Amino acid sequence: MLDFDGRRFRAEGSTAVAVYRQEGDLVWAEVSGGEVLRGSVTGLRDDTGTLHMGYTIVLAGGELVCGRTVNTPEVAADGRVRMREVWQRYHPRPESGTSYLDEVV
């Protein structure tokens, strides 16, 4: 099963980088850079390797964003990981969507 510890990811179109840590099935990340002053994501990896996480992010403009996400990893031919992220934002503007996180090597 995929180990996330020490892996770095960036969302498409963003300069913010998330650095992941893992102990067993507990997975968390610290996010910063570009439009993100500081953010954290914490959750669990299930039996299929999918991550179920909650997040809080403070943006450079002072906006606080919180929500949840389900990230499904895929390993590319070159060994890098790409995660399909299905997210729900609760605050300040509730919405949902799908985005992709690409591993930064």
PDB file of C-alpha atoms in Angstrom:
ATOM      1  CA  MET A   1       0.000   0.000   0.000  1.00  0.00           C
ATOM      2  CA  LEU A   2       1.172   3.523  -0.780  1.00  0.00           C
ATOM      3  CA  ASP A   3       3.109   5.355   1.957  1.00  0.00           C
ATOM      4  CA  PHE A   4       2.542   9.135   2.030  1.00  0.00           C
ATOM      5  CA  ASP A   5       5.223  10.052   4.568  1.00  0.00           C
ATOM      6  CA  GLY A   6       7.488  12.784   3.173  1.00  0.00           C
ATOM      7  CA  ARG A   7       5.643  13.124  -0.130  1.00  0.00           C
ATOM      8  CA  ARG A   8       4.899  16.635  -1.417  1.00  0.00           C
ATOM      9  CA  PHE A   9       1.848  17.566  -3.487  1.00  0.00           C
ATOM     10  CA  ARG A  10       0.658  20.643  -5.354  1.00  0.00           C
ATOM     11  CA  ALA A  11      -2.837  21.304  -6.696  1.00  0.00           C
ATOM     12  CA  GLU A  12      -3.151  22.105 -10.383  1.00  0.00           C
ATOM     13  CA  GLY A  13      -2.701  25.840 -10.932  1.00  0.00           C
ATOM     14  CA  SER A  14      -1.428  26.499  -7.394  1.00  0.00           C
ATOM     15  CA  THR A  15       1.994  27.331  -5.994  1.00  0.00           C
ATOM     16  CA  ALA A  16       1.095  26.078  -2.496  1.00  0.00           C
ATOM     17  CA  VAL A  17       2.762  22.799  -1.521  1.00  0.00           C
ATOM     18  CA  ALA A  18       1.463  20.216   0.957  1.00  0.00           C
ATOM     19  CA  VAL A  19       4.041  18.095   2.802  1.00  0.00           C
ATOM     20  CA  TYR A  20       2.485  14.819   3.965  1.00  0.00           C
ATOM     21  CA  ARG A  21       3.295  12.739   7.050  1.00  0.00           C
ATOM     22  CA  GLN A  22       1.995   9.324   8.011  1.00  0.00           C
ATOM     23  CA  GLU A  23       1.916   6.981  11.011  1.00  0.00           C
ATOM     24  CA  GLY A  24       0.020   3.791  10.223  1.00  0.00           C
ATOM     25  CA  ASP A  25      -3.304   4.850   8.705  1.00  0.00           C
ATOM     26  CA  LEU A  26      -3.147   8.363  10.227  1.00  0.00           C
ATOM     27  CA  VAL A  27      -2.143  10.880   7.528  1.00  0.00           C
ATOM     28  CA  TRP A  28      -1.668  14.652   7.825  1.00  0.00           C
ATOM     29  CA  ALA A  29      -0.116  17.498   5.869  1.00  0.00           C
ATOM     30  CA  GLU A  30       1.003  21.078   6.340  1.00  0.00           C
ATOM     31  CA  VAL A  31       0.235  23.405   3.418  1.00  0.00           C
ATOM     32  CA  SER A  32       1.872  26.753   2.583  1.00  0.00           C
ATOM     33  CA  GLY A  33       3.024  28.935  -0.273  1.00  0.00           C
ATOM     34  CA  GLY A  34       1.518  31.343  -2.756  1.00  0.00           C
ATOM     35  CA  GLU A  35      -2.097  32.097  -1.873  1.00  0.00           C
ATOM     36  CA  VAL A  36      -1.973  29.881   1.257  1.00  0.00           C
ATOM     37  CA  LEU A  37      -0.499  31.427   4.416  1.00  0.00           C
ATOM     38  CA  ARG A  38      -0.954  28.208   6.367  1.00  0.00           C
ATOM     39  CA  GLY A  39      -3.117  25.138   6.167  1.00  0.00           C
ATOM     40  CA  SER A  40      -3.465  21.708   7.669  1.00  0.00           C
ATOM     41  CA  VAL A  41      -5.137  18.514   6.503  1.00  0.00           C
ATOM     42  CA  THR A  42      -5.676  15.496   8.770  1.00  0.00           C
ATOM     43  CA  GLY A  43      -7.393  12.170   8.271  1.00  0.00           C
ATOM     44  CA  LEU A  44      -7.254   8.439   7.757  1.00  0.00           C
ATOM     45  CA  ARG A  45      -6.212   6.087   4.966  1.00  0.00           C
ATOM     46  CA  ASP A  46      -8.750   3.315   4.354  1.00  0.00           C
ATOM     47  CA  ASP A  47      -8.127  -0.293   3.231  1.00  0.00           C
ATOM     48  CA  THR A  48      -8.064   0.763  -0.440  1.00  0.00           C
ATOM     49  CA  GLY A  49      -5.462   3.525   0.131  1.00  0.00           C
ATOM     50  CA  THR A  50      -8.000   6.348  -0.197  1.00  0.00           C
ATOM     51  CA  LEU A  51      -7.561   9.288   2.186  1.00  0.00           C
ATOM     52  CA  HIS A  52     -10.567  10.709   4.094  1.00  0.00           C
ATOM     53  CA  MET A  53      -9.541  14.092   5.508  1.00  0.00           C
ATOM     54  CA  GLY A  54     -10.675  17.380   6.999  1.00  0.00           C
ATOM     55  CA  TYR A  55      -8.908  20.674   6.311  1.00  0.00           C
ATOM     56  CA  THR A  56      -8.521  24.265   7.456  1.00  0.00           C
ATOM     57  CA  ILE A  57      -6.647  26.856   5.396  1.00  0.00           C
ATOM     58  CA  VAL A  58      -5.879  30.547   5.945  1.00  0.00           C
ATOM     59  CA  LEU A  59      -5.481  32.383   2.631  1.00  0.00           C
ATOM     60  CA  ALA A  60      -3.206  35.378   2.038  1.00  0.00           C
ATOM     61  CA  GLY A  61      -6.248  37.696   1.967  1.00  0.00           C
ATOM     62  CA  GLY A  62      -7.223  36.623   5.498  1.00  0.00           C
ATOM     63  CA  GLU A  63     -10.031  34.275   4.459  1.00  0.00           C
ATOM     64  CA  LEU A  64     -10.439  31.091   6.528  1.00  0.00           C
ATOM     65  CA  VAL A  65     -11.519  28.029   4.516  1.00  0.00           C
ATOM     66  CA  CYS A  66     -12.605  24.714   6.031  1.00  0.00           C
ATOM     67  CA  GLY A  67     -14.055  21.500   4.695  1.00  0.00           C
ATOM     68  CA  ARG A  68     -13.433  17.844   3.944  1.00  0.00           C
ATOM     69  CA  THR A  69     -11.901  15.872   1.119  1.00  0.00           C
ATOM     70  CA  VAL A  70     -11.616  12.309  -0.163  1.00  0.00           C
ATOM     71  CA  ASN A  71      -8.366  11.741  -2.069  1.00  0.00           C
ATOM     72  CA  THR A  72      -7.905   8.691  -4.282  1.00  0.00           C
ATOM     73  CA  PRO A  73      -4.269   8.112  -5.294  1.00  0.00           C
ATOM     74  CA  GLU A  74      -3.084   6.820  -8.664  1.00  0.00           C
ATOM     75  CA  VAL A  75       0.533   5.962  -9.469  1.00  0.00           C
ATOM     76  CA  ALA A  76       1.724   7.202 -12.879  1.00  0.00           C
ATOM     77  CA  ALA A  77       4.113   5.273 -15.124  1.00  0.00           C
ATOM     78  CA  ASP A  78       7.004   7.472 -13.911  1.00  0.00           C
ATOM     79  CA  GLY A  79       6.271   6.536 -10.270  1.00  0.00           C
ATOM     80  CA  ARG A  80       4.782   9.873  -9.249  1.00  0.00           C
ATOM     81  CA  VAL A  81       1.470   9.916  -7.411  1.00  0.00           C
ATOM     82  CA  ARG A  82      -1.573  11.859  -8.574  1.00  0.00           C
ATOM     83  CA  MET A  83      -4.567  12.202  -6.269  1.00  0.00           C
ATOM     84  CA  ARG A  84      -8.126  12.765  -7.409  1.00  0.00           C
ATOM     85  CA  GLU A  85      -9.558  15.049  -4.739  1.00  0.00           C
ATOM     86  CA  VAL A  86     -13.334  15.208  -4.230  1.00  0.00           C
ATOM     87  CA  TRP A  87     -13.902  18.071  -1.798  1.00  0.00           C
ATOM     88  CA  GLN A  88     -16.635  19.894   0.075  1.00  0.00           C
ATOM     89  CA  ARG A  89     -16.078  23.388   1.430  1.00  0.00           C
ATOM     90  CA  TYR A  90     -18.233  24.428   4.380  1.00  0.00           C
ATOM     91  CA  HIS A  91     -17.014  27.948   5.059  1.00  0.00           C
ATOM     92  CA  PRO A  92     -17.163  30.717   3.942  1.00  0.00           C
ATOM     93  CA  ARG A  93     -18.925  29.810   0.670  1.00  0.00           C
ATOM     94  CA  PRO A  94     -20.270  26.264   0.696  1.00  0.00           C
ATOM     95  CA  GLU A  95     -19.444  24.446  -2.519  1.00  0.00           C
ATOM     96  CA  SER A  96     -18.007  21.170  -3.760  1.00  0.00           C
ATOM     97  CA  GLY A  97     -15.896  19.926  -6.615  1.00  0.00           C
ATOM     98  CA  THR A  98     -13.123  17.717  -7.899  1.00  0.00           C
ATOM     99  CA  SER A  99      -9.495  18.676  -8.348  1.00  0.00           C
ATOM    100  CA  TYR A 100      -6.161  16.935  -8.723  1.00  0.00           C
ATOM    101  CA  LEU A 101      -3.020  16.988  -6.616  1.00  0.00           C
ATOM    102  CA  ASP A 102       0.259  16.079  -8.328  1.00  0.00           C
ATOM    103  CA  GLU A 103       3.325  14.844  -6.507  1.00  0.00           C
ATOM    104  CA  VAL A 104       6.255  17.272  -6.541  1.00  0.00           C
ATOM    105  CA  VAL A 105       9.619  15.522  -6.833  1.00  0.00           C
TER     106      VAL A 105
END
